[in-house]
Amino acid sequence: MRLLLIFITFILATTNCFAQSYEELIEKSYDFLDKKDLVSAEESLRAAMRLEPGNPMNYALLTNLGSIQRRQGKLQDALLSYTAALSGRPNNPTILENRASLYSELGETEKALNDYDALLIVEPTNEEALYCRGLIYIQKKNYIWAEQDFDKILEMNEKSVRARLGHAILEKMRGNYEESERIFNYLISQMPRDWLLYEGRADVYFMMGKNARAMADINKVFIESTPSASLYVLRGKVKLAQYEKESAAKDFLKAQEMGYDQTIIDELIKMTK
């Protein structure tokens, strides 16, 4: 009996050594993030919330959890975490922005738009929200509203790169290619190593039928940076216009490997036959 009591005492003492507080578990999650151990960071946050499910700060942990899950590609889990966080802080700008951008990533533009609208009621001068909402308006072909959002950013910050980029995209979608090119030229003159700008200008050149200029910008990105799936698609389109069908097909298939929309790839591949 005495031996049994000693054993039980030892087990309890050992368990207490490993017991961690709510704050310690949160701190542990930061340590795991520093080590890029996302799985352990996620579990530490879950453990903290299991320990104190009623803690009013859990909305912040849920927000962090959503971002960690998003980095792991667990987009639906991240969406649930952000939504749970908002149930505790329905007007929190950071959580609204996180969920809005995730909705955009998931292609749920109406829900993203609702979150950006809610965010901008709380923070009417939030430049990131205005820019992102403007891009959604462009997708929906609400060009006047998009222009209003980009103009509002410029009213607050006349040097805003995002607002001018928004206008460049807007003018391209309106078919005002020369104006779009002019804006891209200005932006590139100010930020000559922003490779996304070259991709944007290359797309405008392609729309204008200036394929040699488009390819020059595309090649610059391929040489200086890591090309995106969308850039492979654009290069494939330029090659198609130059009757290089076999080479274009390779670019489209590479974009497919990188996760580009399968439906679009299928249609483009048909054009290479």
PDB file of C-alpha atoms in Angstrom:
ATOM      1  CA  MET A   1       0.000   0.000   0.000  1.00  0.00           C
ATOM      2  CA  ARG A   2       2.851   2.327   0.906  1.00  0.00           C
ATOM      3  CA  LEU A   3       4.564   1.597  -2.414  1.00  0.00           C
ATOM      4  CA  LEU A   4       1.313   2.368  -4.259  1.00  0.00           C
ATOM      5  CA  LEU A   5       1.000   5.735  -2.524  1.00  0.00           C
ATOM      6  CA  ILE A   6       4.590   6.569  -3.368  1.00  0.00           C
ATOM      7  CA  PHE A   7       3.933   5.662  -7.024  1.00  0.00           C
ATOM      8  CA  ILE A   8       0.777   7.801  -7.182  1.00  0.00           C
ATOM      9  CA  THR A   9       2.631  10.718  -5.566  1.00  0.00           C
ATOM     10  CA  PHE A  10       5.406  10.362  -8.119  1.00  0.00           C
ATOM     11  CA  ILE A  11       2.933  10.369 -11.038  1.00  0.00           C
ATOM     12  CA  LEU A  12       1.148  13.461  -9.730  1.00  0.00           C
ATOM     13  CA  ALA A  13       4.417  15.288  -9.185  1.00  0.00           C
ATOM     14  CA  THR A  14       5.589  14.390 -12.667  1.00  0.00           C
ATOM     15  CA  THR A  15       2.305  15.552 -14.193  1.00  0.00           C
ATOM     16  CA  ASN A  16       2.528  18.876 -12.356  1.00  0.00           C
ATOM     17  CA  CYS A  17       6.041  19.401 -13.731  1.00  0.00           C
ATOM     18  CA  PHE A  18       4.699  19.228 -17.244  1.00  0.00           C
ATOM     19  CA  ALA A  19       1.516  21.216 -16.599  1.00  0.00           C
ATOM     20  CA  GLN A  20       1.550  24.559 -18.370  1.00  0.00           C
ATOM     21  CA  SER A  21      -0.481  27.680 -17.770  1.00  0.00           C
ATOM     22  CA  TYR A  22      -2.579  29.533 -20.331  1.00  0.00           C
ATOM     23  CA  GLU A  23       0.128  32.192 -20.696  1.00  0.00           C
ATOM     24  CA  GLU A  24       2.900  29.600 -20.983  1.00  0.00           C
ATOM     25  CA  LEU A  25       1.091  27.784 -23.771  1.00  0.00           C
ATOM     26  CA  ILE A  26       0.658  31.047 -25.679  1.00  0.00           C
ATOM     27  CA  GLU A  27       4.345  31.862 -25.228  1.00  0.00           C
ATOM     28  CA  LYS A  28       5.157  28.353 -26.402  1.00  0.00           C
ATOM     29  CA  SER A  29       3.200  28.963 -29.601  1.00  0.00           C
ATOM     30  CA  TYR A  30       5.398  31.993 -30.325  1.00  0.00           C
ATOM     31  CA  ASP A  31       8.513  29.870 -29.798  1.00  0.00           C
ATOM     32  CA  PHE A  32       7.204  27.288 -32.256  1.00  0.00           C
ATOM     33  CA  LEU A  33       6.416  30.025 -34.780  1.00  0.00           C
ATOM     34  CA  ASP A  34       9.983  31.308 -34.493  1.00  0.00           C
ATOM     35  CA  LYS A  35      11.117  27.768 -35.321  1.00  0.00           C
ATOM     36  CA  LYS A  36       8.580  27.601 -38.188  1.00  0.00           C
ATOM     37  CA  ASP A  37       6.917  24.626 -36.500  1.00  0.00           C
ATOM     38  CA  LEU A  38       3.353  25.534 -37.476  1.00  0.00           C
ATOM     39  CA  VAL A  39       1.804  22.237 -36.381  1.00  0.00           C
ATOM     40  CA  SER A  40       3.107  22.573 -32.809  1.00  0.00           C
ATOM     41  CA  ALA A  41       2.189  26.265 -32.712  1.00  0.00           C
ATOM     42  CA  GLU A  42      -1.372  25.367 -33.683  1.00  0.00           C
ATOM     43  CA  GLU A  43      -1.586  22.686 -30.992  1.00  0.00           C
ATOM     44  CA  SER A  44      -0.227  25.051 -28.325  1.00  0.00           C
ATOM     45  CA  LEU A  45      -2.973  27.569 -29.058  1.00  0.00           C
ATOM     46  CA  ARG A  46      -5.612  24.844 -29.021  1.00  0.00           C
ATOM     47  CA  ALA A  47      -4.271  23.599 -25.687  1.00  0.00           C
ATOM     48  CA  ALA A  48      -4.447  27.103 -24.201  1.00  0.00           C
ATOM     49  CA  MET A  49      -8.087  27.466 -25.239  1.00  0.00           C
ATOM     50  CA  ARG A  50      -8.937  24.002 -23.917  1.00  0.00           C
ATOM     51  CA  LEU A  51      -7.380  25.019 -20.597  1.00  0.00           C
ATOM     52  CA  GLU A  52      -9.419  28.242 -20.342  1.00  0.00           C
ATOM     53  CA  PRO A  53     -12.339  28.023 -22.786  1.00  0.00           C
ATOM     54  CA  GLY A  54     -14.012  31.061 -21.264  1.00  0.00           C
ATOM     55  CA  ASN A  55     -11.014  33.377 -21.382  1.00  0.00           C
ATOM     56  CA  PRO A  56     -12.077  36.658 -23.054  1.00  0.00           C
ATOM     57  CA  MET A  57      -8.735  36.813 -24.882  1.00  0.00           C
ATOM     58  CA  ASN A  58      -9.488  33.652 -26.842  1.00  0.00           C
ATOM     59  CA  TYR A  59     -10.670  35.776 -29.777  1.00  0.00           C
ATOM     60  CA  ALA A  60      -7.033  36.823 -30.255  1.00  0.00           C
ATOM     61  CA  LEU A  61      -5.857  33.213 -30.031  1.00  0.00           C
ATOM     62  CA  LEU A  62      -8.473  32.195 -32.600  1.00  0.00           C
ATOM     63  CA  THR A  63      -7.220  34.937 -34.920  1.00  0.00           C
ATOM     64  CA  ASN A  64      -3.648  33.715 -34.587  1.00  0.00           C
ATOM     65  CA  LEU A  65      -4.828  30.145 -35.007  1.00  0.00           C
ATOM     66  CA  GLY A  66      -6.592  31.056 -38.241  1.00  0.00           C
ATOM     67  CA  SER A  67      -3.454  32.662 -39.633  1.00  0.00           C
ATOM     68  CA  ILE A  68      -1.342  29.632 -38.692  1.00  0.00           C
ATOM     69  CA  GLN A  69      -3.850  27.298 -40.326  1.00  0.00           C
ATOM     70  CA  ARG A  70      -3.892  29.473 -43.427  1.00  0.00           C
ATOM     71  CA  ARG A  71      -0.120  29.245 -43.729  1.00  0.00           C
ATOM     72  CA  GLN A  72      -0.489  25.471 -43.633  1.00  0.00           C
ATOM     73  CA  GLY A  73      -3.040  25.540 -46.437  1.00  0.00           C
ATOM     74  CA  LYS A  74      -5.915  24.605 -44.093  1.00  0.00           C
ATOM     75  CA  LEU A  75      -8.139  27.292 -45.550  1.00  0.00           C
ATOM     76  CA  GLN A  76     -11.499  25.986 -44.364  1.00  0.00           C
ATOM     77  CA  ASP A  77     -10.150  25.479 -40.836  1.00  0.00           C
ATOM     78  CA  ALA A  78      -8.773  29.029 -40.949  1.00  0.00           C
ATOM     79  CA  LEU A  79     -12.172  30.320 -42.019  1.00  0.00           C
ATOM     80  CA  LEU A  80     -13.822  28.607 -39.038  1.00  0.00           C
ATOM     81  CA  SER A  81     -11.226  30.107 -36.682  1.00  0.00           C
ATOM     82  CA  TYR A  82     -11.660  33.649 -38.016  1.00  0.00           C
ATOM     83  CA  THR A  83     -15.454  33.308 -37.847  1.00  0.00           C
ATOM     84  CA  ALA A  84     -15.263  32.065 -34.250  1.00  0.00           C
ATOM     85  CA  ALA A  85     -12.977  35.000 -33.395  1.00  0.00           C
ATOM     86  CA  LEU A  86     -15.479  37.438 -34.890  1.00  0.00           C
ATOM     87  CA  SER A  87     -18.262  35.996 -32.763  1.00  0.00           C
ATOM     88  CA  GLY A  88     -16.400  37.464 -29.797  1.00  0.00           C
ATOM     89  CA  ARG A  89     -15.311  40.690 -31.529  1.00  0.00           C
ATOM     90  CA  PRO A  90     -17.709  41.275 -34.462  1.00  0.00           C
ATOM     91  CA  ASN A  91     -16.299  44.686 -35.411  1.00  0.00           C
ATOM     92  CA  ASN A  92     -12.602  43.948 -35.000  1.00  0.00           C
ATOM     93  CA  PRO A  93     -10.856  45.398 -38.096  1.00  0.00           C
ATOM     94  CA  THR A  94      -7.938  42.955 -38.055  1.00  0.00           C
ATOM     95  CA  ILE A  95     -10.144  39.871 -37.954  1.00  0.00           C
ATOM     96  CA  LEU A  96     -12.497  41.289 -40.583  1.00  0.00           C
ATOM     97  CA  GLU A  97      -9.547  42.007 -42.867  1.00  0.00           C
ATOM     98  CA  ASN A  98      -8.132  38.525 -42.350  1.00  0.00           C
ATOM     99  CA  ARG A  99     -11.427  36.834 -43.128  1.00  0.00           C
ATOM    100  CA  ALA A 100     -12.135  39.115 -46.080  1.00  0.00           C
ATOM    101  CA  SER A 101      -8.790  38.334 -47.704  1.00  0.00           C
ATOM    102  CA  LEU A 102      -9.350  34.617 -47.062  1.00  0.00           C
ATOM    103  CA  TYR A 103     -12.800  34.789 -48.658  1.00  0.00           C
ATOM    104  CA  SER A 104     -11.152  36.444 -51.680  1.00  0.00           C
ATOM    105  CA  GLU A 105      -8.579  33.652 -51.817  1.00  0.00           C
ATOM    106  CA  LEU A 106     -11.406  31.115 -51.742  1.00  0.00           C
ATOM    107  CA  GLY A 107     -13.196  32.938 -54.577  1.00  0.00           C
ATOM    108  CA  GLU A 108     -16.132  33.963 -52.369  1.00  0.00           C
ATOM    109  CA  THR A 109     -16.094  37.587 -53.468  1.00  0.00           C
ATOM    110  CA  GLU A 110     -19.546  38.546 -52.151  1.00  0.00           C
ATOM    111  CA  LYS A 111     -18.644  37.434 -48.629  1.00  0.00           C
ATOM    112  CA  ALA A 112     -15.277  39.191 -48.927  1.00  0.00           C
ATOM    113  CA  LEU A 113     -17.055  42.349 -50.028  1.00  0.00           C
ATOM    114  CA  ASN A 114     -19.384  42.166 -47.012  1.00  0.00           C
ATOM    115  CA  ASP A 115     -16.415  41.941 -44.642  1.00  0.00           C
ATOM    116  CA  TYR A 116     -14.606  44.846 -46.321  1.00  0.00           C
ATOM    117  CA  ASP A 117     -17.808  46.909 -46.127  1.00  0.00           C
ATOM    118  CA  ALA A 118     -18.101  46.136 -42.400  1.00  0.00           C
ATOM    119  CA  LEU A 119     -14.434  46.957 -41.850  1.00  0.00           C
ATOM    120  CA  LEU A 120     -14.704  50.285 -43.654  1.00  0.00           C
ATOM    121  CA  ILE A 121     -17.651  51.310 -41.488  1.00  0.00           C
ATOM    122  CA  VAL A 122     -15.336  50.939 -38.483  1.00  0.00           C
ATOM    123  CA  GLU A 123     -12.225  52.309 -40.239  1.00  0.00           C
ATOM    124  CA  PRO A 124     -13.283  54.409 -43.261  1.00  0.00           C
ATOM    125  CA  THR A 125      -9.659  55.365 -44.041  1.00  0.00           C
ATOM    126  CA  ASN A 126      -8.211  51.824 -44.097  1.00  0.00           C
ATOM    127  CA  GLU A 127      -6.146  51.923 -47.312  1.00  0.00           C
ATOM    128  CA  GLU A 128      -5.678  48.159 -47.599  1.00  0.00           C
ATOM    129  CA  ALA A 129      -9.417  47.562 -47.307  1.00  0.00           C
ATOM    130  CA  LEU A 130     -10.211  50.266 -49.848  1.00  0.00           C
ATOM    131  CA  TYR A 131      -7.675  48.839 -52.293  1.00  0.00           C
ATOM    132  CA  CYS A 132      -8.893  45.256 -51.899  1.00  0.00           C
ATOM    133  CA  ARG A 133     -12.542  46.307 -52.166  1.00  0.00           C
ATOM    134  CA  GLY A 134     -11.662  48.253 -55.299  1.00  0.00           C
ATOM    135  CA  LEU A 135     -10.169  45.104 -56.840  1.00  0.00           C
ATOM    136  CA  ILE A 136     -13.343  43.170 -56.043  1.00  0.00           C
ATOM    137  CA  TYR A 137     -15.412  45.922 -57.674  1.00  0.00           C
ATOM    138  CA  ILE A 138     -13.234  45.531 -60.777  1.00  0.00           C
ATOM    139  CA  GLN A 139     -13.970  41.790 -60.789  1.00  0.00           C
ATOM    140  CA  LYS A 140     -17.659  42.599 -60.591  1.00  0.00           C
ATOM    141  CA  LYS A 141     -17.249  45.235 -63.331  1.00  0.00           C
ATOM    142  CA  ASN A 142     -18.378  47.973 -60.933  1.00  0.00           C
ATOM    143  CA  TYR A 143     -15.723  50.269 -62.361  1.00  0.00           C
ATOM    144  CA  ILE A 144     -17.126  53.533 -60.999  1.00  0.00           C
ATOM    145  CA  TRP A 145     -17.150  52.213 -57.431  1.00  0.00           C
ATOM    146  CA  ALA A 146     -13.625  50.843 -57.862  1.00  0.00           C
ATOM    147  CA  GLU A 147     -12.464  54.231 -59.083  1.00  0.00           C
ATOM    148  CA  GLN A 148     -14.057  55.902 -56.067  1.00  0.00           C
ATOM    149  CA  ASP A 149     -12.154  53.617 -53.676  1.00  0.00           C
ATOM    150  CA  PHE A 150      -8.808  54.233 -55.394  1.00  0.00           C
ATOM    151  CA  ASP A 151      -9.472  57.985 -55.553  1.00  0.00           C
ATOM    152  CA  LYS A 152     -10.294  58.035 -51.841  1.00  0.00           C
ATOM    153  CA  ILE A 153      -6.907  56.463 -51.091  1.00  0.00           C
ATOM    154  CA  LEU A 154      -5.180  59.139 -53.183  1.00  0.00           C
ATOM    155  CA  GLU A 155      -7.075  61.856 -51.327  1.00  0.00           C
ATOM    156  CA  MET A 156      -5.588  60.556 -48.082  1.00  0.00           C
ATOM    157  CA  ASN A 157      -2.189  59.660 -49.501  1.00  0.00           C
ATOM    158  CA  GLU A 158      -1.311  61.190 -52.854  1.00  0.00           C
ATOM    159  CA  LYS A 159       1.840  59.041 -53.062  1.00  0.00           C
ATOM    160  CA  SER A 160      -0.001  55.751 -52.612  1.00  0.00           C
ATOM    161  CA  VAL A 161       1.425  53.059 -54.891  1.00  0.00           C
ATOM    162  CA  ARG A 162      -1.517  50.731 -54.257  1.00  0.00           C
ATOM    163  CA  ALA A 163      -4.025  53.344 -55.431  1.00  0.00           C
ATOM    164  CA  ARG A 164      -2.105  53.971 -58.650  1.00  0.00           C
ATOM    165  CA  LEU A 165      -1.734  50.238 -59.223  1.00  0.00           C
ATOM    166  CA  GLY A 166      -5.479  49.940 -58.753  1.00  0.00           C
ATOM    167  CA  HIS A 167      -6.017  52.627 -61.379  1.00  0.00           C
ATOM    168  CA  ALA A 168      -3.618  50.846 -63.760  1.00  0.00           C
ATOM    169  CA  ILE A 169      -5.604  47.615 -63.412  1.00  0.00           C
ATOM    170  CA  LEU A 170      -8.887  49.506 -63.710  1.00  0.00           C
ATOM    171  CA  GLU A 171      -7.882  51.281 -66.923  1.00  0.00           C
ATOM    172  CA  LYS A 172      -6.682  47.995 -68.401  1.00  0.00           C
ATOM    173  CA  MET A 173     -10.053  46.381 -67.679  1.00  0.00           C
ATOM    174  CA  ARG A 174     -11.822  49.384 -69.209  1.00  0.00           C
ATOM    175  CA  GLY A 175      -9.766  48.916 -72.365  1.00  0.00           C
ATOM    176  CA  ASN A 176      -7.826  52.144 -71.851  1.00  0.00           C
ATOM    177  CA  TYR A 177      -4.518  50.394 -72.491  1.00  0.00           C
ATOM    178  CA  GLU A 178      -2.419  53.484 -73.186  1.00  0.00           C
ATOM    179  CA  GLU A 179      -3.465  55.080 -69.900  1.00  0.00           C
ATOM    180  CA  SER A 180      -2.804  51.807 -68.075  1.00  0.00           C
ATOM    181  CA  GLU A 181       0.635  51.576 -69.706  1.00  0.00           C
ATOM    182  CA  ARG A 182       1.402  55.147 -68.667  1.00  0.00           C
ATOM    183  CA  ILE A 183       0.606  54.380 -65.025  1.00  0.00           C
ATOM    184  CA  PHE A 184       2.656  51.176 -65.067  1.00  0.00           C
ATOM    185  CA  ASN A 185       5.583  53.058 -66.624  1.00  0.00           C
ATOM    186  CA  TYR A 186       5.442  55.605 -63.816  1.00  0.00           C
ATOM    187  CA  LEU A 187       5.249  52.938 -61.104  1.00  0.00           C
ATOM    188  CA  ILE A 188       8.165  50.991 -62.578  1.00  0.00           C
ATOM    189  CA  SER A 189      10.234  54.172 -62.755  1.00  0.00           C
ATOM    190  CA  GLN A 190       9.657  54.601 -59.026  1.00  0.00           C
ATOM    191  CA  MET A 191      10.082  50.910 -58.087  1.00  0.00           C
ATOM    192  CA  PRO A 192      12.230  49.267 -60.750  1.00  0.00           C
ATOM    193  CA  ARG A 193      12.579  46.032 -58.783  1.00  0.00           C
ATOM    194  CA  ASP A 194       8.907  45.416 -58.093  1.00  0.00           C
ATOM    195  CA  TRP A 195       8.438  42.421 -60.383  1.00  0.00           C
ATOM    196  CA  LEU A 196       4.641  42.351 -60.095  1.00  0.00           C
ATOM    197  CA  LEU A 197       4.586  45.679 -61.906  1.00  0.00           C
ATOM    198  CA  TYR A 198       6.436  44.163 -64.859  1.00  0.00           C
ATOM    199  CA  GLU A 199       3.921  41.333 -64.966  1.00  0.00           C
ATOM    200  CA  GLY A 200       1.092  43.870 -64.940  1.00  0.00           C
ATOM    201  CA  ARG A 201       2.648  45.925 -67.731  1.00  0.00           C
ATOM    202  CA  ALA A 202       3.382  42.788 -69.756  1.00  0.00           C
ATOM    203  CA  ASP A 203      -0.314  41.911 -69.615  1.00  0.00           C
ATOM    204  CA  VAL A 204      -1.178  45.392 -70.903  1.00  0.00           C
ATOM    205  CA  TYR A 205       1.353  45.048 -73.729  1.00  0.00           C
ATOM    206  CA  PHE A 206      -0.197  41.690 -74.618  1.00  0.00           C
ATOM    207  CA  MET A 207      -3.639  43.290 -74.746  1.00  0.00           C
ATOM    208  CA  MET A 208      -2.226  45.987 -77.046  1.00  0.00           C
ATOM    209  CA  GLY A 209      -0.673  43.386 -79.344  1.00  0.00           C
ATOM    210  CA  LYS A 210       2.843  44.506 -78.401  1.00  0.00           C
ATOM    211  CA  ASN A 211       4.078  40.958 -77.904  1.00  0.00           C
ATOM    212  CA  ALA A 212       7.805  41.713 -78.138  1.00  0.00           C
ATOM    213  CA  ARG A 213       7.522  44.269 -75.321  1.00  0.00           C
ATOM    214  CA  ALA A 214       5.347  41.884 -73.315  1.00  0.00           C
ATOM    215  CA  MET A 215       7.948  39.131 -73.653  1.00  0.00           C
ATOM    216  CA  ALA A 216      10.737  41.528 -72.637  1.00  0.00           C
ATOM    217  CA  ASP A 217       8.958  42.287 -69.359  1.00  0.00           C
ATOM    218  CA  ILE A 218       8.123  38.615 -68.797  1.00  0.00           C
ATOM    219  CA  ASN A 219      11.709  37.517 -69.417  1.00  0.00           C
ATOM    220  CA  LYS A 220      12.950  40.128 -66.952  1.00  0.00           C
ATOM    221  CA  VAL A 221      10.775  38.628 -64.215  1.00  0.00           C
ATOM    222  CA  PHE A 222      11.891  35.087 -65.080  1.00  0.00           C
ATOM    223  CA  ILE A 223      15.527  36.150 -64.831  1.00  0.00           C
ATOM    224  CA  GLU A 224      15.310  38.357 -61.753  1.00  0.00           C
ATOM    225  CA  SER A 225      12.610  36.678 -59.661  1.00  0.00           C
ATOM    226  CA  THR A 226      10.504  33.548 -59.148  1.00  0.00           C
ATOM    227  CA  PRO A 227       7.690  33.464 -61.733  1.00  0.00           C
ATOM    228  CA  SER A 228       4.131  32.918 -60.580  1.00  0.00           C
ATOM    229  CA  ALA A 229       1.610  30.535 -62.133  1.00  0.00           C
ATOM    230  CA  SER A 230      -0.164  33.522 -63.672  1.00  0.00           C
ATOM    231  CA  LEU A 231       3.082  34.614 -65.335  1.00  0.00           C
ATOM    232  CA  TYR A 232       3.499  31.186 -66.921  1.00  0.00           C
ATOM    233  CA  VAL A 233      -0.042  31.534 -68.256  1.00  0.00           C
ATOM    234  CA  LEU A 234       0.699  34.995 -69.630  1.00  0.00           C
ATOM    235  CA  ARG A 235       3.909  33.817 -71.286  1.00  0.00           C
ATOM    236  CA  GLY A 236       1.974  30.915 -72.780  1.00  0.00           C
ATOM    237  CA  LYS A 237      -0.593  33.325 -74.211  1.00  0.00           C
ATOM    238  CA  VAL A 238       2.116  35.484 -75.768  1.00  0.00           C
ATOM    239  CA  LYS A 239       3.720  32.380 -77.280  1.00  0.00           C
ATOM    240  CA  LEU A 240       0.351  31.327 -78.675  1.00  0.00           C
ATOM    241  CA  ALA A 241       0.051  34.733 -80.336  1.00  0.00           C
ATOM    242  CA  GLN A 242       3.480  34.086 -81.845  1.00  0.00           C
ATOM    243  CA  TYR A 243       2.381  30.622 -83.056  1.00  0.00           C
ATOM    244  CA  GLU A 244       4.709  28.794 -80.655  1.00  0.00           C
ATOM    245  CA  LYS A 245       2.036  26.289 -79.653  1.00  0.00           C
ATOM    246  CA  GLU A 246       4.236  23.516 -78.268  1.00  0.00           C
ATOM    247  CA  SER A 247       6.165  25.876 -76.028  1.00  0.00           C
ATOM    248  CA  ALA A 248       2.919  27.576 -74.952  1.00  0.00           C
ATOM    249  CA  ALA A 249       1.456  24.214 -73.917  1.00  0.00           C
ATOM    250  CA  LYS A 250       4.464  23.587 -71.657  1.00  0.00           C
ATOM    251  CA  ASP A 251       3.903  26.902 -69.907  1.00  0.00           C
ATOM    252  CA  PHE A 252       0.212  26.161 -69.380  1.00  0.00           C
ATOM    253  CA  LEU A 253       1.010  22.727 -67.936  1.00  0.00           C
ATOM    254  CA  LYS A 254       3.585  24.286 -65.609  1.00  0.00           C
ATOM    255  CA  ALA A 255       0.953  26.743 -64.392  1.00  0.00           C
ATOM    256  CA  GLN A 256      -1.376  23.797 -63.816  1.00  0.00           C
ATOM    257  CA  GLU A 257       1.264  22.091 -61.654  1.00  0.00           C
ATOM    258  CA  MET A 258       1.485  25.297 -59.612  1.00  0.00           C
ATOM    259  CA  GLY A 259      -2.247  25.209 -58.884  1.00  0.00           C
ATOM    260  CA  TYR A 260      -3.692  27.512 -61.545  1.00  0.00           C
ATOM    261  CA  ASP A 261      -7.424  27.195 -62.284  1.00  0.00           C
ATOM    262  CA  GLN A 262      -7.900  23.860 -64.066  1.00  0.00           C
ATOM    263  CA  THR A 263     -10.877  25.034 -66.128  1.00  0.00           C
ATOM    264  CA  ILE A 264      -8.891  27.909 -67.617  1.00  0.00           C
ATOM    265  CA  ILE A 265      -5.885  25.663 -68.298  1.00  0.00           C
ATOM    266  CA  ASP A 266      -8.086  23.150 -70.113  1.00  0.00           C
ATOM    267  CA  GLU A 267      -9.388  25.857 -72.425  1.00  0.00           C
ATOM    268  CA  LEU A 268      -5.906  27.198 -73.111  1.00  0.00           C
ATOM    269  CA  ILE A 269      -4.515  23.728 -73.838  1.00  0.00           C
ATOM    270  CA  LYS A 270      -7.226  23.247 -76.464  1.00  0.00           C
ATOM    271  CA  MET A 271      -5.845  26.269 -78.308  1.00  0.00           C
ATOM    272  CA  THR A 272      -2.414  24.622 -78.590  1.00  0.00           C
ATOM    273  CA  LYS A 273      -3.683  21.580 -80.481  1.00  0.00           C
TER     274      LYS A 273
END
